[in-house]
Short mmCIF file of C-alpha atoms in Angstrom, two decimals:
data_model
loop_
_atom_site.label_atom_id
_atom_site.label_comp_id
_atom_site.label_asym_id
_atom_site.label_seq_id
_atom_site.Cartn_x
_atom_site.Cartn_y
_atom_site.Cartn_z
CA MET A 1 11.67 -52.42 22.04
CA SER A 2 8.30 -51.61 23.64
CA VAL A 3 9.35 -47.97 23.99
CA GLN A 4 10.14 -47.86 20.27
CA ARG A 5 6.70 -49.32 19.40
CA LEU A 6 4.98 -46.76 21.64
CA PHE A 7 6.93 -43.95 20.03
CA CYS A 8 6.11 -45.28 16.58
CA GLY A 9 2.44 -45.31 17.45
CA LEU A 10 2.61 -41.61 18.31
CA VAL A 11 4.88 -40.39 15.54
CA ALA A 12 4.83 -42.92 12.72
CA ALA A 13 6.55 -40.75 10.17
CA LEU A 14 9.47 -40.00 12.46
CA CYS A 15 9.89 -43.70 13.28
CA SER A 16 10.02 -44.61 9.60
CA THR A 17 12.84 -42.16 9.18
CA LEU A 18 14.65 -43.52 12.23
CA ALA A 19 14.24 -47.04 10.83
CA GLY A 20 16.02 -46.02 7.66
CA ALA A 21 13.00 -45.35 5.39
CA ALA A 22 13.33 -42.44 2.94
CA PRO A 23 11.37 -39.30 3.85
CA PRO A 24 8.31 -38.49 1.68
CA ALA A 25 9.40 -37.28 -1.77
CA THR A 26 8.91 -33.58 -2.46
CA GLU A 27 9.29 -31.46 -5.57
CA SER A 28 10.38 -27.86 -5.87
CA ILE A 29 10.01 -25.08 -8.43
CA VAL A 30 11.27 -21.49 -8.45
CA LEU A 31 8.78 -18.68 -9.12
CA GLY A 32 9.17 -14.93 -9.63
CA MET A 33 6.13 -12.79 -8.81
CA GLY A 34 7.62 -9.41 -8.00
CA CYS A 35 8.50 -8.65 -4.37
CA PHE A 36 9.18 -12.02 -2.75
CA TRP A 37 7.56 -11.09 0.59
CA GLY A 38 4.04 -11.29 -0.79
CA ALA A 39 4.93 -14.20 -3.08
CA GLU A 40 6.18 -16.21 -0.10
CA LYS A 41 2.97 -15.57 1.83
CA ARG A 42 0.65 -16.44 -1.06
CA MET A 43 2.39 -19.68 -1.98
CA ALA A 44 2.76 -20.84 1.64
CA GLU A 45 -1.03 -20.69 2.05
CA LEU A 46 -1.59 -23.41 -0.55
CA PRO A 47 -2.38 -26.85 0.96
CA GLY A 48 0.33 -29.34 0.09
CA VAL A 49 3.13 -26.77 0.04
CA VAL A 50 5.80 -27.89 2.51
CA ASP A 51 8.14 -24.90 2.48
CA VAL A 52 8.63 -21.57 0.71
CA GLU A 53 11.99 -19.80 0.66
CA SER A 54 12.82 -16.34 -0.67
CA GLY A 55 15.79 -16.04 -2.98
CA TYR A 56 17.40 -14.65 -6.14
CA ALA A 57 17.59 -16.59 -9.40
CA ASN A 58 18.92 -16.72 -12.96
CA GLY A 59 21.16 -13.69 -12.86
CA GLU A 60 24.84 -13.26 -13.71
CA ILE A 61 26.03 -11.84 -10.40
CA SER A 62 26.37 -12.92 -6.77
CA GLY A 63 23.06 -13.37 -5.03
CA SER A 64 22.48 -10.69 -2.41
CA TYR A 65 19.90 -7.96 -1.95
CA ASN A 66 22.46 -5.14 -2.20
CA ALA A 67 24.07 -6.64 -5.29
CA VAL A 68 20.71 -6.99 -7.03
CA LEU A 69 19.72 -3.40 -6.23
CA ALA A 70 23.10 -2.05 -7.33
CA LEU A 71 23.01 -3.88 -10.65
CA GLU A 72 19.44 -2.80 -11.38
CA LYS A 73 20.45 0.82 -10.77
CA ALA A 74 23.37 0.39 -13.18
CA ILE A 75 21.15 -1.26 -15.79
CA ARG A 76 18.63 1.58 -15.68
CA ALA A 77 21.46 4.12 -16.00
CA GLY A 78 22.78 2.31 -19.08
CA GLN A 79 26.00 1.34 -17.27
CA SER A 80 25.65 -2.46 -17.37
CA ARG A 81 24.35 -5.15 -19.69
CA LYS A 82 24.63 -7.97 -17.17
CA ARG A 83 21.52 -10.01 -16.48
CA ASN A 84 20.08 -9.37 -13.04
CA HIS A 85 18.54 -11.90 -10.72
CA ALA A 86 14.79 -12.02 -10.25
CA GLU A 87 13.37 -11.91 -6.74
CA VAL A 88 11.90 -15.39 -6.44
CA VAL A 89 10.52 -17.99 -4.08
CA ARG A 90 11.52 -21.63 -4.11
CA VAL A 91 8.32 -23.59 -3.49
CA ARG A 92 8.70 -27.12 -2.16
CA PHE A 93 5.52 -29.20 -2.26
CA ASP A 94 4.29 -32.74 -1.67
CA PRO A 95 3.07 -34.25 -4.97
CA ALA A 96 0.88 -36.66 -2.99
CA ARG A 97 -1.11 -33.72 -1.60
CA THR A 98 -1.05 -31.22 -4.46
CA SER A 99 0.07 -31.05 -8.07
CA LEU A 100 2.45 -28.79 -9.95
CA GLU A 101 -0.54 -27.49 -11.92
CA LYS A 102 -2.24 -26.40 -8.70
CA VAL A 103 0.95 -24.70 -7.54
CA LEU A 104 1.22 -22.85 -10.85
CA ALA A 105 -2.48 -21.97 -10.81
CA ARG A 106 -1.87 -20.16 -7.51
CA PHE A 107 1.19 -18.51 -9.10
CA TRP A 108 -0.81 -17.18 -12.09
CA GLU A 109 -3.68 -15.91 -9.92
CA SER A 110 -1.49 -14.17 -7.33
CA HIS A 111 0.21 -11.57 -9.51
CA ASP A 112 -0.11 -9.81 -12.86
CA PRO A 113 2.04 -11.76 -15.36
CA THR A 114 1.52 -9.23 -18.17
CA GLN A 115 3.66 -6.36 -16.86
CA GLY A 116 7.15 -7.23 -18.12
CA ASP A 117 9.95 -5.96 -15.87
CA ARG A 118 7.72 -4.75 -13.06
CA GLN A 119 5.00 -5.72 -10.65
CA GLY A 120 2.77 -2.80 -9.78
CA ASN A 121 4.85 0.04 -8.38
CA ASP A 122 7.94 -2.20 -8.13
CA VAL A 123 9.80 -1.52 -11.39
CA GLY A 124 12.90 -3.34 -12.64
CA SER A 125 14.07 -6.58 -14.21
CA ASN A 126 14.51 -7.99 -10.70
CA TYR A 127 10.70 -7.88 -10.37
CA ARG A 128 9.99 -9.84 -13.57
CA SER A 129 7.46 -12.64 -13.63
CA ALA A 130 9.26 -15.97 -14.00
CA ILE A 131 9.01 -19.75 -13.72
CA TYR A 132 12.37 -21.49 -13.39
CA THR A 133 12.10 -25.24 -13.83
CA THR A 134 14.26 -28.20 -12.80
CA SER A 135 13.13 -30.77 -15.38
CA GLU A 136 11.64 -31.10 -18.85
CA ALA A 137 8.42 -32.34 -17.26
CA GLN A 138 8.13 -29.12 -15.20
CA GLN A 139 8.84 -27.04 -18.30
CA ALA A 140 6.00 -28.76 -20.16
CA VAL A 141 3.51 -28.17 -17.32
CA ALA A 142 4.60 -24.53 -17.01
CA LEU A 143 4.02 -23.90 -20.71
CA LYS A 144 0.68 -25.70 -20.60
CA THR A 145 -0.61 -23.65 -17.67
CA ARG A 146 0.63 -20.44 -19.32
CA ASP A 147 -1.45 -21.19 -22.41
CA VAL A 148 -4.50 -22.05 -20.30
CA TYR A 149 -4.23 -18.83 -18.29
CA GLN A 150 -3.57 -16.74 -21.39
CA LYS A 151 -6.92 -17.82 -22.79
CA ALA A 152 -8.60 -16.75 -19.55
CA LEU A 153 -6.79 -13.40 -19.57
CA SER A 154 -7.64 -12.75 -23.22
CA ALA A 155 -11.31 -13.53 -22.56
CA ALA A 156 -11.22 -10.94 -19.77
CA GLY A 157 -9.67 -8.32 -22.06
CA ARG A 158 -6.21 -8.47 -20.47
CA GLY A 159 -2.82 -8.38 -22.22
CA ARG A 160 -0.23 -10.95 -23.20
CA ILE A 161 1.72 -12.91 -20.60
CA THR A 162 5.36 -11.83 -20.35
CA THR A 163 6.44 -14.49 -17.83
CA GLU A 164 9.88 -15.93 -18.46
CA ILE A 165 9.76 -19.76 -18.44
CA ALA A 166 13.24 -21.30 -18.45
CA PRO A 167 15.43 -23.89 -16.72
CA LEU A 168 16.84 -22.85 -13.35
CA LYS A 169 20.51 -21.93 -13.83
CA ALA A 170 21.38 -20.06 -10.64
CA TYR A 171 19.72 -19.75 -7.25
CA PHE A 172 20.78 -17.98 -4.05
CA ARG A 173 18.89 -18.04 -0.78
CA ALA A 174 17.90 -14.52 0.33
CA GLU A 175 19.08 -13.01 3.59
CA ASP A 176 17.49 -14.25 6.82
CA TYR A 177 15.52 -11.06 7.37
CA HIS A 178 13.71 -11.65 4.06
CA GLN A 179 12.59 -15.15 5.09
CA ASP A 180 9.02 -15.44 6.44
CA TYR A 181 8.92 -11.64 6.36
CA LEU A 182 5.14 -11.26 6.54
CA VAL A 183 4.93 -13.88 9.28
CA LYS A 184 7.33 -11.80 11.37
CA ASN A 185 5.73 -8.54 10.19
CA PRO A 186 2.01 -9.30 9.72
CA ASP A 187 1.20 -5.71 8.79
CA GLY A 188 4.06 -5.54 6.30
CA TYR A 189 3.64 -4.49 2.69
CA CYS A 190 2.27 -7.15 0.36
CA GLY A 191 1.89 -5.72 -3.11
CA LEU A 192 0.44 -8.77 -4.84
CA GLY A 193 -3.12 -8.30 -5.96
CA GLY A 194 -3.35 -10.36 -9.14
CA THR A 195 -5.49 -9.57 -12.16
CA GLY A 196 -8.74 -10.82 -10.65
CA VAL A 197 -8.90 -13.48 -13.39
CA LYS A 198 -9.28 -17.02 -12.00
CA TYR A 199 -7.29 -19.93 -13.36
CA PRO A 200 -9.80 -22.13 -15.24
CA GLY A 201 -10.98 -24.98 -13.05
CA GLY A 202 -10.18 -23.27 -9.77
CA GLU A 203 -7.10 -25.42 -9.22
CA ALA A 204 -5.56 -22.91 -6.84
CA THR A 205 -8.20 -23.33 -4.14
CA PRO A 206 -9.07 -27.04 -3.89
CA THR A 207 -10.07 -26.97 -0.25
CA ALA A 208 -12.26 -23.89 -0.08
CA LYS A 209 -14.98 -22.31 -2.14
CA ALA A 210 -13.86 -19.04 -3.65
CA PRO A 211 -15.71 -16.03 -2.24
CA ALA A 212 -18.32 -14.46 -4.48
CA ARG A 213 -16.85 -11.68 -6.57
CA ALA A 214 -18.02 -8.28 -5.36
CA ARG A 215 -20.03 -6.23 -7.82
CA PRO A 216 -18.67 -2.82 -8.85
CA LEU A 217 -20.14 0.25 -7.23
CA ASP A 218 -22.90 2.09 -9.07
CA GLY A 219 -21.22 5.21 -10.46
CA ALA A 220 -24.56 6.99 -10.81
CA ARG A 221 -25.03 6.91 -7.01
CA LEU A 222 -21.66 8.51 -6.24
CA ASN A 223 -20.49 12.12 -6.18
CA GLN A 224 -19.85 13.13 -9.77
CA GLN A 225 -17.71 16.15 -8.97
CA ARG A 226 -15.22 14.45 -6.66
CA GLN A 227 -15.24 10.99 -5.08
CA LEU A 228 -12.72 8.88 -3.20
CA VAL A 229 -13.02 5.11 -3.57
CA VAL A 230 -11.09 2.77 -1.27
CA PHE A 231 -10.45 -0.56 -3.02
CA GLU A 232 -10.03 -3.30 -0.40
CA ALA A 233 -9.65 -7.08 -0.15
CA GLU A 234 -11.12 -9.62 2.24
CA ASP A 235 -7.79 -10.61 3.82
CA CYS A 236 -5.91 -7.32 3.98
CA ALA A 237 -4.21 -6.18 7.18
CA TYR A 238 -3.47 -2.73 5.77
CA CYS A 239 -7.13 -2.31 4.78
CA ARG A 240 -8.14 -2.90 8.38
CA GLN A 241 -5.43 -0.52 9.58
CA PHE A 242 -6.49 2.21 7.15
CA LYS A 243 -10.10 1.83 8.25
CA ALA A 244 -9.20 2.03 11.95
CA GLU A 245 -6.74 4.92 11.65
CA VAL A 246 -8.38 7.02 8.93
CA LEU A 247 -11.83 5.98 7.76
CA ASP A 248 -13.36 5.44 11.20
CA HIS A 249 -12.66 9.11 11.98
CA TRP A 250 -13.47 10.53 8.54
CA LYS A 251 -14.60 14.17 8.53
CA SER A 252 -12.87 15.27 5.35
CA PRO A 253 -14.95 17.29 2.85
CA ALA A 254 -14.09 14.67 0.21
CA PRO A 255 -16.79 11.95 0.10
CA VAL A 256 -15.41 8.42 0.46
CA VAL A 257 -16.75 4.88 -0.12
CA ARG A 258 -15.24 1.40 0.22
CA THR A 259 -15.49 -1.57 -2.14
CA LEU A 260 -14.23 -5.14 -2.48
CA ALA A 261 -14.69 -5.05 -6.25
CA PRO A 262 -11.42 -4.57 -8.19
CA GLU A 263 -13.17 -2.63 -10.98
CA ALA A 264 -14.07 1.03 -11.26
CA PRO A 265 -17.65 2.05 -10.40
CA SER A 266 -20.01 1.37 -13.31
CA GLY A 267 -19.63 4.00 -16.02
CA TRP A 268 -16.36 5.26 -14.51
CA THR A 269 -12.77 4.54 -15.58
CA LEU A 270 -9.51 3.56 -13.88
CA GLU A 271 -6.27 4.66 -15.54
CA LYS A 272 -4.66 1.24 -14.93
CA PRO A 273 -5.49 -2.02 -13.12
CA LEU A 274 -5.20 -2.25 -9.36
CA PHE A 275 -2.32 -4.33 -8.02
CA ALA A 276 -2.49 -3.98 -4.23
CA THR A 277 -4.89 -3.15 -1.44
CA PRO A 278 -5.83 -0.79 -0.07
CA THR A 279 -5.69 1.51 -3.07
CA ILE A 280 -7.43 4.85 -2.63
CA VAL A 281 -8.46 6.39 -5.95
CA LEU A 282 -9.64 9.95 -6.44
CA PHE A 283 -12.21 10.27 -9.22
CA GLU A 284 -13.41 13.53 -10.73
CA LYS A 285 -16.36 13.41 -13.11
CA GLY A 286 -16.04 9.65 -13.30
CA ARG A 287 -12.36 9.53 -14.27
CA GLU A 288 -9.37 8.66 -12.13
CA VAL A 289 -7.19 11.68 -11.44
CA SER A 290 -4.88 10.20 -8.80
CA ARG A 291 -4.35 7.14 -6.62
CA TYR A 292 -2.63 6.30 -3.36
CA THR A 293 -1.30 2.74 -3.04
CA GLY A 294 0.51 1.03 -0.17
CA TYR A 295 -0.80 2.58 3.05
CA ASN A 296 1.49 1.51 5.90
CA GLY A 297 0.35 3.68 8.78
CA ASP A 298 1.90 6.93 7.51
CA GLN A 299 -1.17 9.12 7.92
CA ALA A 300 0.67 12.37 7.20
CA ARG A 301 1.77 11.02 3.82
CA PHE A 302 -1.79 10.04 2.91
CA TRP A 303 -3.24 13.40 3.95
CA LYS A 304 -0.53 15.24 2.05
CA TRP A 305 -1.47 13.28 -1.09
CA LEU A 306 -5.11 14.18 -0.63
CA GLY A 307 -4.27 17.74 0.33
CA PHE A 308 -2.57 18.41 -3.00
CA HIS A 309 -5.93 17.74 -4.64
CA LEU A 310 -8.15 19.59 -2.16
CA LEU A 311 -6.08 22.72 -1.51
CA THR A 312 -5.27 25.63 -3.79
CA PRO A 313 -1.62 26.32 -4.66
CA ALA A 314 -1.57 29.16 -2.12
CA GLN A 315 -2.90 26.84 0.57
CA GLN A 316 -0.40 24.13 -0.39
CA LYS A 317 2.48 26.55 0.04
CA ILE A 318 1.38 27.27 3.62
CA ALA A 319 0.42 23.73 4.52
CA PHE A 320 3.38 21.83 3.08
CA GLU A 321 6.14 24.42 2.71
CA GLN A 322 5.65 26.34 5.98
CA GLY A 323 4.62 29.40 4.06
CA THR A 324 2.87 32.46 5.51
CA GLU A 325 0.08 34.55 4.06
CA ARG A 326 0.58 38.32 4.09
CA PRO A 327 -1.04 39.94 7.16
CA GLY A 328 -4.58 41.08 6.60
CA THR A 329 -5.04 38.97 3.47
CA GLY A 330 -6.11 35.62 4.88
CA SER A 331 -9.56 34.17 5.43
CA HIS A 332 -11.65 34.36 8.60
CA LEU A 333 -9.92 37.42 10.03
CA ASP A 334 -13.29 38.99 10.85
CA GLU A 335 -15.21 35.76 11.48
CA LYS A 336 -17.13 36.13 14.77
CA ARG A 337 -19.99 33.64 14.47
CA PRO A 338 -20.19 30.74 16.95
CA GLY A 339 -18.56 27.75 15.35
CA THR A 340 -15.43 25.67 14.85
CA PHE A 341 -12.33 26.18 12.76
CA VAL A 342 -11.29 22.85 11.22
CA ASP A 343 -8.45 21.31 9.21
CA PRO A 344 -9.26 21.88 5.50
CA ILE A 345 -8.11 18.35 4.54
CA THR A 346 -9.23 16.09 7.39
CA GLY A 347 -12.09 18.19 8.73
CA ALA A 348 -10.78 17.67 12.29
CA ALA A 349 -11.68 20.43 14.75
CA LEU A 350 -8.84 22.80 15.68
CA PHE A 351 -10.16 25.92 17.42
CA ARG A 352 -13.50 27.18 18.72
CA SER A 353 -14.58 30.71 17.83
CA ASP A 354 -15.01 31.63 21.50
CA THR A 355 -11.21 31.39 21.91
CA LYS A 356 -10.56 33.75 18.99
CA PHE A 357 -9.46 37.33 19.68
CA ASP A 358 -8.29 40.39 17.75
CA SER A 359 -4.53 40.47 18.17
CA GLY A 360 -4.02 43.35 15.77
CA THR A 361 -1.42 41.32 13.87
CA GLY A 362 -3.41 40.68 10.70
CA TRP A 363 -3.71 36.92 11.31
CA PRO A 364 -6.53 35.03 13.05
CA SER A 365 -5.44 34.50 16.64
CA PHE A 366 -6.65 32.14 19.37
CA PHE A 367 -5.74 31.75 23.02
CA ASN A 368 -6.51 28.02 23.23
CA PRO A 369 -6.75 25.09 20.79
CA LEU A 370 -9.13 22.17 21.20
CA PRO A 371 -7.61 19.26 23.18
CA GLY A 372 -5.36 17.04 21.06
CA SER A 373 -5.94 19.07 17.89
CA ILE A 374 -2.42 20.42 17.37
CA THR A 375 1.21 19.51 17.82
CA LEU A 376 4.08 21.89 18.62
CA HIS A 377 7.53 21.86 17.03
CA GLU A 378 10.70 23.91 17.42
CA ASP A 379 11.28 26.22 14.45
CA VAL A 380 14.67 27.93 13.96
CA SER A 381 14.08 29.10 10.38
CA HIS A 382 14.76 32.67 9.21
CA GLY A 383 17.23 33.23 12.03
CA MET A 384 14.49 33.09 14.67
CA ARG A 385 13.58 30.62 17.40
CA ARG A 386 9.83 30.01 17.37
CA VAL A 387 7.31 27.29 18.16
CA GLU A 388 5.51 25.98 15.09
CA VAL A 389 1.88 24.85 15.26
CA ARG A 390 0.77 21.88 13.13
CA SER A 391 -2.53 20.09 12.77
CA ALA A 392 -2.39 16.81 14.70
CA SER A 393 -4.66 15.06 12.21
CA SER A 394 -2.92 15.90 8.91
CA GLY A 395 0.44 17.30 9.99
CA ILE A 396 0.02 20.49 7.93
CA HIS A 397 1.63 23.74 9.00
CA LEU A 398 -0.83 26.18 10.62
CA GLY A 399 1.28 28.95 12.13
CA HIS A 400 3.14 29.69 15.39
CA VAL A 401 2.38 30.18 19.07
CA PHE A 402 3.67 33.07 21.19
CA ASP A 403 3.56 33.97 24.87
CA ASP A 404 1.83 37.35 24.50
CA GLY A 405 -1.80 36.28 24.45
CA PRO A 406 -4.68 37.17 26.78
CA PRO A 407 -5.83 35.30 29.91
CA PRO A 408 -6.46 32.61 30.87
CA THR A 409 -3.63 30.96 28.89
CA GLY A 410 -1.43 33.91 28.00
CA LYS A 411 -0.87 32.26 24.62
CA ARG A 412 -1.37 33.63 21.11
CA TYR A 413 -1.83 30.96 18.48
CA CYS A 414 -1.13 32.99 15.36
CA ILE A 415 -2.70 30.98 12.53
CA ASN A 416 -2.80 31.35 8.76
CA GLY A 417 -6.48 31.83 7.95
CA ASN A 418 -6.15 30.29 4.50
CA VAL A 419 -5.51 26.84 5.99
CA LEU A 420 -8.58 27.00 8.21
CA LYS A 421 -12.11 26.05 7.29
CA PHE A 422 -14.93 27.53 9.37
CA VAL A 423 -17.96 25.44 10.27
CA PRO A 424 -20.70 27.52 11.94
CA ASP A 425 -22.74 26.00 14.71
CA SER A 426 -26.01 24.49 13.55
CA GLY A 427 -28.59 27.15 12.76
CA LYS A 428 -26.11 30.04 13.02
#
């Protein structure tokens, strides 16, 4: 008996359960916010939430990831009229610690409920915004919070809420690998960015003061001809990764700035709202011309996106299609000044001019690259076996390397001049 009392003193809740007392009552509600990975993470952060589970709800088929994807494909092809499941999270919370209104306030703030059958770049009825209720009382609270948030959205100039609010009719737990996905993969994709409009009363963050909203950049202080803007968030693992892998080594000719504000620089325009971070937007003369969303460490993909805006069509053909300029027609063939030949997209140094020599081939030739500047790849195209040369920083095609060069290396790096940029030494 004394052992039981000691144990009860240490773990009172467990002892109550052992003594036959009912566990604390919890309530659950099912919410669709687009991709359930980010939804699970956002809802689990709310104090008072006991558990969040990813799943599929309110469709007319079996509940599995492959079945949902297959039906959505058939729907978009006009081959099925069945109702698909929405990717959802089942949120279980303790009413003694938080309220359903606070749970739904976090729901409204954490995604864009005005997009219909999509959430950002995720398009389909399986990504619809939804609240699936288990009682009439929940339905009433859901409708009330929708009306409250709609007023806030309308005041901010945003559109009408398209969120489906209905009783829960079917629910299937998602596969194990979808559960706690961003806990197991902390750098994983989380596309939820919200509208930036707060739920009136700040119900979603009762334990912490919301950070001050960042002011938009001053468009008049930026490059009017061409400007990259990286839109970030305070708690964004991919933003930190993009900064470490790309921005910290930035030498590209395209000017770049970072901001925590979700709006365009003052006087400038975005084509559509942001939905995830980081989002890198290319502006020309104050208007968005392209954006890159969802960086996940694929640097070559990012540089290729930027390259299609910085390079001419002739350069793109060489860089991305392994093309070759006609001999004697490329740039820098006669360049002899002291300086450095760099990647035209990243600005990373590739070759020094003191390693350049006249090979008589009609292409700029070098006997040595700068350390770490290139990568080599087997090339068996056109019935030949050659060694391709690519830029290590951007992955673009540069040319080929042969074993008929001068001392001391005996190598001839035969490079397309049109995908080189020459930077003369200072004062030369």
